[in-house]
XYZ file of C-alpha atoms in Angstrom:
641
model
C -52.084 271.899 96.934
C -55.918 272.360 95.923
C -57.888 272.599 98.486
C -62.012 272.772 98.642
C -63.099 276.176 99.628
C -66.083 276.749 102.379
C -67.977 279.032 100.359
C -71.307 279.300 99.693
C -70.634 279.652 96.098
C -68.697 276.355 96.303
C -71.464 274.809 98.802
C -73.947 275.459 95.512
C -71.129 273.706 93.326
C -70.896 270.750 95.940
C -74.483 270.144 95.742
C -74.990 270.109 92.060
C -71.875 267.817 92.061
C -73.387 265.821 94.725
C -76.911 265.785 92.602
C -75.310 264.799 89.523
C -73.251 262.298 91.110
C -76.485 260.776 92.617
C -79.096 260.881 89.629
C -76.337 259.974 86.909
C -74.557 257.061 88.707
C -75.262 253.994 86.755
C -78.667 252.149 87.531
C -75.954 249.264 89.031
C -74.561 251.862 91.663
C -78.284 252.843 92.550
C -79.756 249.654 92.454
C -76.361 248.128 95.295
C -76.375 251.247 97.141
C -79.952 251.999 97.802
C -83.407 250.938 96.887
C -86.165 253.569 96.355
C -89.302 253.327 98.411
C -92.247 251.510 96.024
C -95.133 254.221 94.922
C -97.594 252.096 96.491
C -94.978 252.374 100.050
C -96.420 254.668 102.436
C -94.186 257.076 104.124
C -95.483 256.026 107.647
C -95.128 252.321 106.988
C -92.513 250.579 109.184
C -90.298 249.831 105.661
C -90.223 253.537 105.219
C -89.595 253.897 109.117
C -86.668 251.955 109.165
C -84.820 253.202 106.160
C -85.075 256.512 107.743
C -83.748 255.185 110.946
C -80.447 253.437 108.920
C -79.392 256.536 107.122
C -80.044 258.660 110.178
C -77.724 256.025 111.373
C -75.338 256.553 108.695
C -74.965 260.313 108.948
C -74.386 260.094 112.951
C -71.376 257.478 112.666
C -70.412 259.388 109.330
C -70.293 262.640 111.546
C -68.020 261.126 114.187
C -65.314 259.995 111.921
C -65.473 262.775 109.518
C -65.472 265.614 112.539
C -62.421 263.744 113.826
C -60.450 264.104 110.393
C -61.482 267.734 109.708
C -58.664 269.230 108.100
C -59.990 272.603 109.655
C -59.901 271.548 112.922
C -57.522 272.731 115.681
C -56.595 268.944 116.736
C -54.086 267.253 116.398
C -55.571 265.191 113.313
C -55.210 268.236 111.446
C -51.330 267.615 111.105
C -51.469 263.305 110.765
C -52.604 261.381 107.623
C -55.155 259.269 108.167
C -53.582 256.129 106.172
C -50.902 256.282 107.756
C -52.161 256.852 111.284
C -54.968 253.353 111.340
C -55.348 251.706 108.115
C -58.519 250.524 109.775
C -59.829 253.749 110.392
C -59.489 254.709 107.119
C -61.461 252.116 106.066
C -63.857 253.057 108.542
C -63.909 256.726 107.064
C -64.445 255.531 103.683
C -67.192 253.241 104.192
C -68.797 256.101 106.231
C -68.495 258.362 102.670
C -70.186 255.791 101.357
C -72.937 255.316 104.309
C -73.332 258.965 104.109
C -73.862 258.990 100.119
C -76.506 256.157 100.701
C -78.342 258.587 102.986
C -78.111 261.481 100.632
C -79.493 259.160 97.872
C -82.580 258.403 100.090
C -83.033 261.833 101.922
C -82.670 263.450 97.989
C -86.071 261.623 96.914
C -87.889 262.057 100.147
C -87.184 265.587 100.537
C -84.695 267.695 98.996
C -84.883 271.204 101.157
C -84.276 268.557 104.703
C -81.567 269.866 107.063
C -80.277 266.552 107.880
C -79.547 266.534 103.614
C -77.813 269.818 104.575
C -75.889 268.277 107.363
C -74.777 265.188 105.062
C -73.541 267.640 102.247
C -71.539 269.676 105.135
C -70.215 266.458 106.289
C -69.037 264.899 102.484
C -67.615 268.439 101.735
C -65.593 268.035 104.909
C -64.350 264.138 103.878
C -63.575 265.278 100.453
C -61.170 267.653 101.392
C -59.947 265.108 103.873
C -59.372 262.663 101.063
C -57.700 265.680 98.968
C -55.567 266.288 101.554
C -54.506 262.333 101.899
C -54.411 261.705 98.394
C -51.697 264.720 97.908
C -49.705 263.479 100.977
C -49.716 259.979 99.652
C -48.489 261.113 96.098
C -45.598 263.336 97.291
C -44.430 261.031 99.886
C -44.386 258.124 98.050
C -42.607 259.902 95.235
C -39.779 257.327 95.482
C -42.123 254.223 95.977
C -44.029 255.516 92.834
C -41.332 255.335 90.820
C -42.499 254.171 87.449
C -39.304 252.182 87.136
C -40.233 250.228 90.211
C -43.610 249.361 89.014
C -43.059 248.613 85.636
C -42.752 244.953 85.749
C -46.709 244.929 87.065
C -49.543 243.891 85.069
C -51.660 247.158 83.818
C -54.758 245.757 84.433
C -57.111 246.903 86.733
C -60.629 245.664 88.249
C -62.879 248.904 87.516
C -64.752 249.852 91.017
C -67.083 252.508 90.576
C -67.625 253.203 94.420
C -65.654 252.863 97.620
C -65.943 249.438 97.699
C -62.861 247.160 98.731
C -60.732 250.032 99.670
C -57.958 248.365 101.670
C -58.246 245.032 100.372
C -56.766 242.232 102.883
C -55.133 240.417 99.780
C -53.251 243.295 98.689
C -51.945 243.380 102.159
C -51.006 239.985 102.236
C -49.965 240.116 98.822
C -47.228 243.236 100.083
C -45.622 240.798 102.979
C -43.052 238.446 102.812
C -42.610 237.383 99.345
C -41.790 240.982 98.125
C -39.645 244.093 99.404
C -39.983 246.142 101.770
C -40.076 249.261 98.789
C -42.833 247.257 96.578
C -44.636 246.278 100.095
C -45.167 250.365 100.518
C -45.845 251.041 96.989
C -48.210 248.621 96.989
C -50.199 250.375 100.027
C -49.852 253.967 98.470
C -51.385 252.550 95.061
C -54.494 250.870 96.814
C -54.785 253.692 98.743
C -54.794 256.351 96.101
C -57.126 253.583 93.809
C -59.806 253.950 96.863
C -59.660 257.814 97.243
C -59.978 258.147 94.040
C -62.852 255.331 93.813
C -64.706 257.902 96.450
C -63.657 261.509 95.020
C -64.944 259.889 91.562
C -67.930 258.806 92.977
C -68.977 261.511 95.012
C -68.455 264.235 92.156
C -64.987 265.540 93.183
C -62.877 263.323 90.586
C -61.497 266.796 88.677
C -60.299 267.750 91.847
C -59.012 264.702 92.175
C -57.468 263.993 88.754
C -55.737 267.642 88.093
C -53.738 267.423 91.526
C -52.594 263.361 90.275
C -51.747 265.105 86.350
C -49.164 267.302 88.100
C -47.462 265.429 90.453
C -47.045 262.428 88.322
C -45.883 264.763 85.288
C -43.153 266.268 87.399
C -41.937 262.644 88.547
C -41.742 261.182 84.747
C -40.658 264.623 83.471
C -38.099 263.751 85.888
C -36.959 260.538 85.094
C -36.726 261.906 81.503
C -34.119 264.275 82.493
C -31.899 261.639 85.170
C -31.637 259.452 81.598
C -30.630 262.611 79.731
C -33.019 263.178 77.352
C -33.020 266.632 75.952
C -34.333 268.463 73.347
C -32.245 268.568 70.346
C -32.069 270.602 67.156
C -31.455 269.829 63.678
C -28.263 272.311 63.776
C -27.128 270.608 67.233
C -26.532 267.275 65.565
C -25.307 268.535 62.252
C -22.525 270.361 64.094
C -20.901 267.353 65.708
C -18.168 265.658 65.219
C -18.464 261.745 64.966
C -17.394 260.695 69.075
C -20.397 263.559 69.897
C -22.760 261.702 67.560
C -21.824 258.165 68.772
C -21.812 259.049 72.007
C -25.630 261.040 71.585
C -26.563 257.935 70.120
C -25.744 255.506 72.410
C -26.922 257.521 74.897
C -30.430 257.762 73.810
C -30.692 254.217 72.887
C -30.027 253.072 76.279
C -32.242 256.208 77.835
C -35.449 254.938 75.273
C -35.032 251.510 76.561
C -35.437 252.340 80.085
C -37.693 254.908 79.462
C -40.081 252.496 77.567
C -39.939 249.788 79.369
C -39.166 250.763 82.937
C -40.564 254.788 83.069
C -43.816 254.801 80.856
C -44.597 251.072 81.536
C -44.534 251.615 85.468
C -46.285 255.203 85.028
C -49.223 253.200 82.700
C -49.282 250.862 85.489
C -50.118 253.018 88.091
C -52.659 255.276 85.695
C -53.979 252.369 85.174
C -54.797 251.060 89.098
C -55.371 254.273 90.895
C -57.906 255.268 87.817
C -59.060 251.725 87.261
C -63.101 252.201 87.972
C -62.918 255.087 84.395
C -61.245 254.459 81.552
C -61.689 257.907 80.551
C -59.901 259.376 83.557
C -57.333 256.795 82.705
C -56.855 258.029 79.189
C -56.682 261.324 80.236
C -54.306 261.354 83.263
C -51.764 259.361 80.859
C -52.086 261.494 78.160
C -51.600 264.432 80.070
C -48.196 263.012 82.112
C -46.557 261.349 79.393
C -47.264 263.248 75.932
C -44.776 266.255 75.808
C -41.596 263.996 76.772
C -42.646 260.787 75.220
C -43.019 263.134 72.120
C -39.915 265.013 72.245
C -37.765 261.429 72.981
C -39.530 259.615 70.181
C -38.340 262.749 67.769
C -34.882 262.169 67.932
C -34.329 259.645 65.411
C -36.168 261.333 63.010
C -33.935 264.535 63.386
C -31.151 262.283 62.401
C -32.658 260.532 60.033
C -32.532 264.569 58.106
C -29.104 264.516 58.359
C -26.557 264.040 55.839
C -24.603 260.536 56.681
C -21.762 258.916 54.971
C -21.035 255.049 54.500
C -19.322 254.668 58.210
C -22.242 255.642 60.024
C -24.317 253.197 59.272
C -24.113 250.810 61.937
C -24.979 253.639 64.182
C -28.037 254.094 61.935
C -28.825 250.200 62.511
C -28.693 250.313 66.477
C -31.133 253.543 66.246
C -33.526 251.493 64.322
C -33.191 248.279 65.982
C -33.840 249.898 69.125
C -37.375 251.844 68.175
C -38.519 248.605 65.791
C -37.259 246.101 68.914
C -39.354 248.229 71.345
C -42.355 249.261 68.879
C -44.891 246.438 70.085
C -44.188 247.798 73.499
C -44.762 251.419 72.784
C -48.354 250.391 70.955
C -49.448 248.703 73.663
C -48.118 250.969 76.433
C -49.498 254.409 73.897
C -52.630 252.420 72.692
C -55.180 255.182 73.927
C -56.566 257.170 71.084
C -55.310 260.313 72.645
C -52.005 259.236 72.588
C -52.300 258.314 68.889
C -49.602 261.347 68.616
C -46.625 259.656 70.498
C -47.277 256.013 68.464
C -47.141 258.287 65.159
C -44.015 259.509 65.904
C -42.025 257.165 67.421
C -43.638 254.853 63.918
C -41.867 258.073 62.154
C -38.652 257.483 63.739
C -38.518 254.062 61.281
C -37.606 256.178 58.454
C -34.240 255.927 58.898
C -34.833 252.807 57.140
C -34.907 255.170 54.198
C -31.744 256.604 55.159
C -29.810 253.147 56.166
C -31.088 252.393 52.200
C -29.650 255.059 50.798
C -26.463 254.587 52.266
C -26.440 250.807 51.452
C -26.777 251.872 47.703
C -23.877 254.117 48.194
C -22.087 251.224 49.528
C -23.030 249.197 46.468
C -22.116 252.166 43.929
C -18.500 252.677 45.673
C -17.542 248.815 44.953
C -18.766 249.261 41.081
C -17.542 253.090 40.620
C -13.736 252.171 41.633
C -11.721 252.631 39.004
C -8.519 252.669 40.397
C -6.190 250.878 37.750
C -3.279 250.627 40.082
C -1.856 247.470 40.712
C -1.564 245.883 44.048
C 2.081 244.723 44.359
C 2.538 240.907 44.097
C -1.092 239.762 43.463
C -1.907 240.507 47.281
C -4.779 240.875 48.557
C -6.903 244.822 47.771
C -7.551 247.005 49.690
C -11.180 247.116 48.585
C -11.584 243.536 49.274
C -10.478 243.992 52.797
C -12.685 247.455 53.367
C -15.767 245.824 51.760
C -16.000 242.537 53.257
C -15.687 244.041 56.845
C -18.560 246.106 55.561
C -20.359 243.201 54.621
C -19.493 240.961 57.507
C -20.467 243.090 59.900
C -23.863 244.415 58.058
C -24.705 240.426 58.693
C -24.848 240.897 62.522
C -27.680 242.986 61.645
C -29.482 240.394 59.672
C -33.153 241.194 61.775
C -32.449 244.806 60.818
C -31.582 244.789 57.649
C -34.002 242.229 56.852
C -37.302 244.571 57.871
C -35.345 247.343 55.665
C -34.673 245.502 52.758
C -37.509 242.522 52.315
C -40.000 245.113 50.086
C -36.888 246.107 48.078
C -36.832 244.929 44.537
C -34.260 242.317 43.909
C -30.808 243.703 43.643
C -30.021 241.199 40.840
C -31.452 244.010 38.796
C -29.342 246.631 39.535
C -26.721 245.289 37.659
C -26.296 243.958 33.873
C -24.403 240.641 35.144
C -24.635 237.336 33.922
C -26.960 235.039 35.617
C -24.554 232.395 36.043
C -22.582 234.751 38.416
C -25.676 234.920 40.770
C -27.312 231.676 43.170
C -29.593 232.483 45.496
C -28.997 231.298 49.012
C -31.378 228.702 50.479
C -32.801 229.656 53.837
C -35.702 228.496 55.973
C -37.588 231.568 56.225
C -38.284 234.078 53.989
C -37.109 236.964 56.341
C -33.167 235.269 56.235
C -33.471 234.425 52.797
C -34.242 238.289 51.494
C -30.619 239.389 53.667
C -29.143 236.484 52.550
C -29.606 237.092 48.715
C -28.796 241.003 49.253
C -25.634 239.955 51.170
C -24.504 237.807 48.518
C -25.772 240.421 45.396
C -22.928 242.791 47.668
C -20.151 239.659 47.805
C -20.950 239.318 44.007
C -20.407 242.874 42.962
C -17.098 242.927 44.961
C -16.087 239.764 42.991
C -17.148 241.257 39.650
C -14.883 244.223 40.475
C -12.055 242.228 41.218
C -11.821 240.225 38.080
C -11.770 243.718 36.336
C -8.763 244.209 38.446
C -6.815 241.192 38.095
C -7.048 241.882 34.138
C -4.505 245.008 34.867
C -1.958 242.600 35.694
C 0.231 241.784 32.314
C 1.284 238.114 33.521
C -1.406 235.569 33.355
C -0.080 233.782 36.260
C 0.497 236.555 38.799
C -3.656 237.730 37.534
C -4.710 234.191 38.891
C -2.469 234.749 41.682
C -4.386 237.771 42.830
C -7.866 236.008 42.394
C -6.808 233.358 44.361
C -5.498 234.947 47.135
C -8.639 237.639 47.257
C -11.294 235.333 46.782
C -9.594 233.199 49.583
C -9.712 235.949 51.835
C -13.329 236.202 50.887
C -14.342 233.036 51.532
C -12.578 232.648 55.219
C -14.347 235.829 56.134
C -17.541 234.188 55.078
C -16.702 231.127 57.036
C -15.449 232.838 60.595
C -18.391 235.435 60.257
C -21.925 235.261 60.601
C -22.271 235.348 57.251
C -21.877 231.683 57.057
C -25.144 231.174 58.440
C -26.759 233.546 55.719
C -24.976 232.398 52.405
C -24.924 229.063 54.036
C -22.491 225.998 53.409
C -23.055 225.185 49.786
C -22.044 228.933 49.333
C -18.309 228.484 51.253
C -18.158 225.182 49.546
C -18.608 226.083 45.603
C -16.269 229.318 46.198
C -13.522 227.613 47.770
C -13.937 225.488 44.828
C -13.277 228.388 42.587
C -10.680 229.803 44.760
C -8.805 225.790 44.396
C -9.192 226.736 40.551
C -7.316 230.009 40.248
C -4.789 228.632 42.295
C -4.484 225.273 40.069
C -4.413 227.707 36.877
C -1.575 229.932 38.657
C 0.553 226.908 39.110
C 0.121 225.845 35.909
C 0.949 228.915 33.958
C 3.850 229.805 36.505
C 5.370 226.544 36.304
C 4.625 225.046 32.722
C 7.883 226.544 31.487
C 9.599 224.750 34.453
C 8.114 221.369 34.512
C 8.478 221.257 30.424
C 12.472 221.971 30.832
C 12.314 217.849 31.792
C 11.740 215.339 29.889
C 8.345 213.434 30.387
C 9.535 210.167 31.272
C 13.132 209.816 32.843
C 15.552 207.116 30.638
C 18.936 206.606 30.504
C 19.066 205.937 26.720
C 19.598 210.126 26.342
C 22.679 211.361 25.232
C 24.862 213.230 27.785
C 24.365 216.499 25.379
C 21.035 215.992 25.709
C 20.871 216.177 29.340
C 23.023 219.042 29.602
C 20.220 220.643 27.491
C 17.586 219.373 30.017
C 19.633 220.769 32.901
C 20.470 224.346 31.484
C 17.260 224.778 30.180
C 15.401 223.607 33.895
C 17.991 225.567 35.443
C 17.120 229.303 33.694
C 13.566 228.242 33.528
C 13.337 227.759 38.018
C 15.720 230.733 38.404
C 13.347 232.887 36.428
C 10.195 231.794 38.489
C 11.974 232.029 41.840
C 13.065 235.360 40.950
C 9.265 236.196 40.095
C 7.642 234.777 43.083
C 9.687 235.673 45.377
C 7.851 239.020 45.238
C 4.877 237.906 44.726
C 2.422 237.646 48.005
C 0.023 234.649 49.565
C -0.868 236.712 52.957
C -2.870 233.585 54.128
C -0.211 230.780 55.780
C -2.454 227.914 55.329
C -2.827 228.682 51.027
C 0.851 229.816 51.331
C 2.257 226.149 52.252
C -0.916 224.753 50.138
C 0.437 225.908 46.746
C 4.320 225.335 48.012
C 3.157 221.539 49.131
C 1.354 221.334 45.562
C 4.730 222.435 43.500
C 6.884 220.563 45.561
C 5.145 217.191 44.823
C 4.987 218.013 40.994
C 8.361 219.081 40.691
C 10.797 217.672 42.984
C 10.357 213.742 42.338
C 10.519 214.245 38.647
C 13.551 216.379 38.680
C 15.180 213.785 42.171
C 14.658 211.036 39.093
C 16.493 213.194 36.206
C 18.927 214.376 38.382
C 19.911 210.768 40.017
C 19.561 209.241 36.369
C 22.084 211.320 34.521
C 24.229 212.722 37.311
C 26.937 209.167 36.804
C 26.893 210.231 32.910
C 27.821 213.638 33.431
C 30.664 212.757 35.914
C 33.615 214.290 34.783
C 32.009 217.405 32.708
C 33.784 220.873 33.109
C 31.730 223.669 35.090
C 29.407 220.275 36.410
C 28.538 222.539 39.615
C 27.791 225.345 37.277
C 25.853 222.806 35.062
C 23.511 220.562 38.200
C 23.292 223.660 40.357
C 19.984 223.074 41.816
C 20.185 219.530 43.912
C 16.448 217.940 44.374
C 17.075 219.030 48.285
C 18.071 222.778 47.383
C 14.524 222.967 45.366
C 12.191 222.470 48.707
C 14.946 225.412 49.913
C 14.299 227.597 47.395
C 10.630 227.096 46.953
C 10.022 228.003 50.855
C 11.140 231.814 49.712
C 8.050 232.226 47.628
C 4.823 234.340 48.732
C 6.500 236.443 51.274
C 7.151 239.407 48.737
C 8.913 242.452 49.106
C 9.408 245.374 52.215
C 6.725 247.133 49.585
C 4.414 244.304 48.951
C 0.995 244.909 49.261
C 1.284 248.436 50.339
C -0.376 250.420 46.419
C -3.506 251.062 47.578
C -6.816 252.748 45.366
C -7.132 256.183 45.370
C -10.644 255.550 44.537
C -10.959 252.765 47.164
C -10.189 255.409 50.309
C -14.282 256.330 51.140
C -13.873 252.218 51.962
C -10.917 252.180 54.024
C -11.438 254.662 55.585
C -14.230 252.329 57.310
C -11.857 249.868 59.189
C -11.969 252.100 62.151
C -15.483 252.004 62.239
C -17.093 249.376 62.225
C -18.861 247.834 65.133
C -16.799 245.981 67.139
């Protein structure tokens, strides 16, 4: 610990401090503390008299309590801190400072070479290094009741009090009783304490003293708390080296670290800066410079190390909680870093928001993977792709970070232009606010490219039917991930309505080229007037027709139960009355016919039978997947859960 020398080198300093402290105090100070004698005031008058008298008085009491606390002295004061010994006798000893200080004002412009001025300079150097002494026992035993954690939740204001005025306030007592704990009731004491030494060492000329013993003790404490949350410094070749559980883990990690730090470890720390420093901004700026600058620096350069780094498509979300976490906590570090000499630390944690730049890029990467696949082979029954599974968990989950992606992407030129599409493939969303609106049109510009890509796809197919199959069943998919996600609330109802529209349309064109051949075997109105050759016609010709397309569709796939039974339901009611009709209509005439089992194979109650094997495809169904399409599904492990 510093401690004020007895020198009579330092004795010259003292005085000159003392001096300046006295002539350059603001005309407020001099003006409360003491008022100079008039010109026209002789020194014998009784005014004159009796000024001299009172800070006669004031250096004899100031002597008594000051001689008591000498730190130099063989009693046992020496060894006990004052604040904690009588919290009324430190008050006593710091109004007697301030007594004394009054007298030194007033025995300065009567005469300067007085030994009673020498006395009262003896006596403040002696109650400055008391207060040095009590302001370093305070600060290192109240490390723990200092904790900037602890504190944070206070108000960083403080009433500026330019002398040793109000030093152990009564409210603040009160205010540290029953209503709080017993930890914030003793941190409350320690920081009025160390506010009203420091008021005094300030104000008697001893505030660098003062200030360089607070700058280290407080640095070590934060420096500290720094290291309990982990924070370390990292290297650009640290984080390229590691493997992706490192790099989550570092990640989530510092994410939860910055918020504590922020809010808990610099917000407490400004907080008690703030109090203890409260009668000089200056000192204030200075103290929390010094303390927080190196670490707040070295934390806030982390996400701009990764933001260097090469990422690929998966990491992404990752990318998103990094950035959510400095641009949710940036109006809390500008306020908390607003001093001008920590202009430094709100630069670069402002910095760290340039892996918006990075998220961007890998969002157009995203965007160039769906267009770039050209993968012409076939997914096995008209199932459902692989890149339509990949890319709408990409999507889907890129909505839960709507407020992200919206401060990343609302200054982006519209993606409508990235693309030559048609127009008519592309509606804007409607939303409320112009924020939602900007993800909502870039999250359904990605949902259109996807469904641009798959119509190219469902052209490989060679059999109409089985092509509108495939749309069906993907854009199906599409729309119930819309609809159970949160990206129902961003492409909004009207969206999920006019698709599952379009998705009832492919479906409605796959019946009707699957089954045309089928339901044209029959006749278009049931009468008996036919011939029995005629019938046998009908009958052979339904019969090859529904073998065919059972054979077909049995290997075809509908993953999704609810469609599955929806296009069974919707064959079933177009074909089974008008063939229960046919078939009860000519099956008297054809009594008696040779190979008649052969010939009315299918009864109207074997065709529900039969139709319930469709959809469920093969062992192999489903299971081609896109060469190209494997940087996408690779993803499903991935993604936020």
């Amino acid at each position: 610990m510093m401690m004020l020398s007895e020198t009579p080198k330092n004795n010259k300093l003292m005085t000159r401090r003392l001096m300046s402290s006295i002539f350059f105090s603001s005309s407020k100070t001099l003006s409360s503390s003491y008022s100079f004698p008039s010109s026209h005031t002789s020194p014998s008058t009784p005014r004159h008299k009796f000024s001299e008298t009172m800070m006669e008085e004031n250096i004899e009491n100031a002597e008594s309590i000051i001689s008591k606390w000498d730190p130099s002295s063989s009693s046992n004061t020496k060894a006990t801190s004052l604040f904690q010994h009588n919290r009324k006798e430190a008050k006593d000893f710091l109004m007697s400072v301030r007594g004394l200080r009054r007298a030194m004002h007033f025995l300065i412009s009567e005469n300067s070479m007085s030994e009673k001025l020498i006395l009262a300079q003896s006596l403040m150097q002696i109650a400055m290094k008391r207060l040095e002494k009590e302001f370093y026992q305070i600060l290192s035993e109240n490390r723990d009741h200092l904790d900037p954690e602890s504190l944070s939740g206070r108000s960083s204001s403080g009433s500026s009090n330019s002398d040793c005025q109000d030093e152990v306030q009564s409210d603040e007592l009160e205010m540290a009783g029953e209503a709080i704990t017993e930890v914030e009731r003793v941190s409350a004491l320690a920081m009025t304490d160390l506010k009203s030494i420091a008021d005094c060492m300030i104000s008697s000329g001893y505030g660098k003293e003062c200030v360089k013993m607070y700058k280290i003790i407080r640095k070590s404490i934060v420096d500290e708390g720094l290291y309990r949350l982990g924070i370390e410094k990292f290297r650009s070749s640290q984080i390229h080296k590691m493997n992706r559980e490192d790099f989550e883990h570092m990640i989530k990690k510092w994410i939860t670290a910055t918020r504590i730090a922020v809010r808990r470890l610099y917000s407490g720390e400004r907080v008690i800066c703030d109090h203890v420093f409260s009668a000089s901004e200056t000192i204030r700026e200075s103290c929390f410079s010094e303390i927080t600058k190196e670490g707040a620096t070295n934390l806030f350069r982390f996400p701009e190390l990764i933001a260097k780094t090469k990422h690929s498509l998966d990491k992404i979300f990752l990318l998103m909680d990094l950035y959510e976490a400095i641009f949710e906590l940036w109006p809390e570090i500008e306020l908390i870093f607003n001093f001008q000499s920590t202009s430094a630390i709100r630069l670069q944690a402002l910095s760290s928001l340039k892996l918006g730049d990075s998220i961007r890029t890998i969002l157009s990467e995203f965007e160039s993977t769906i267009q770039k696949d050209s993968s012409r082979t076939l997914v096995l029954g008209g199932g459902i792709h692989p890149l339509t599974q990949s890319a709408m968990s990409y999507i889907s989950s890129l909505a839960d970070y709507n407020t992200v992606l919206s401060s990343i992407i609302i200054n982006n030129p519209s993606p409508a232009t990235s693309l030559p599409l048609p127009e008519s493939y592309f509606e804007s969303p409607t939303a409320n606010d112009g924020t939602a609106a900007a993800v909502s049109v870039y999250l359904a510009w990605l949902t259109l490219v996807l469904l641009c890509k798959l119509d190219s796809k469902a052209e490989l197919y060679k059999d109409a039917s089985l092509s509108y199959l495939f749309l069906a069943n993907n854009l199906h998919f599409i729309v119930e991930t819309v609809r159970t996600t949160n990206l129902k609330h961003l492409l909004g109802n009207d969206w999920v309505l006019k698709h599952t529209k379009k998705a009832k349309q492919y479906a409605s064109s796959y019946e009707l080229m699957a089954w045309t051949k089928v339901f044209s075997s029959l006749p278009a109105q049931t009468s008996p007037a036919i011939t029995p050759e005629t019938a046998k016609e009908c009958f052979t010709r339904f019969n090859v027709a529904f073998e065919e397309a059972h054979r077909k569709q049995t290997s075809w796939v509908v993953q999704d139960g609810k469609l599955r039974d929806e296009l069974k339901v919707s064959i079933a009611k177009k074909l089974i009355p008008v063939y229960r009709e046919f078939y009860d209509t000519h099956l008297v005439m054809l009594t008696g016919e040779k190979n008649l089992e052969y010939l009315l194979r299918f009864s109207p109650d074997d065709l529900g039978n039969y139709l319930s094997d469709l959809f469920h495809g093969t062992s192999t169904s489903g299971s081609s997947t896109s060469t190209s399409s494997s940087s996408l599904l690779q993803l499903g492990g991935c993604l936020p859960r």
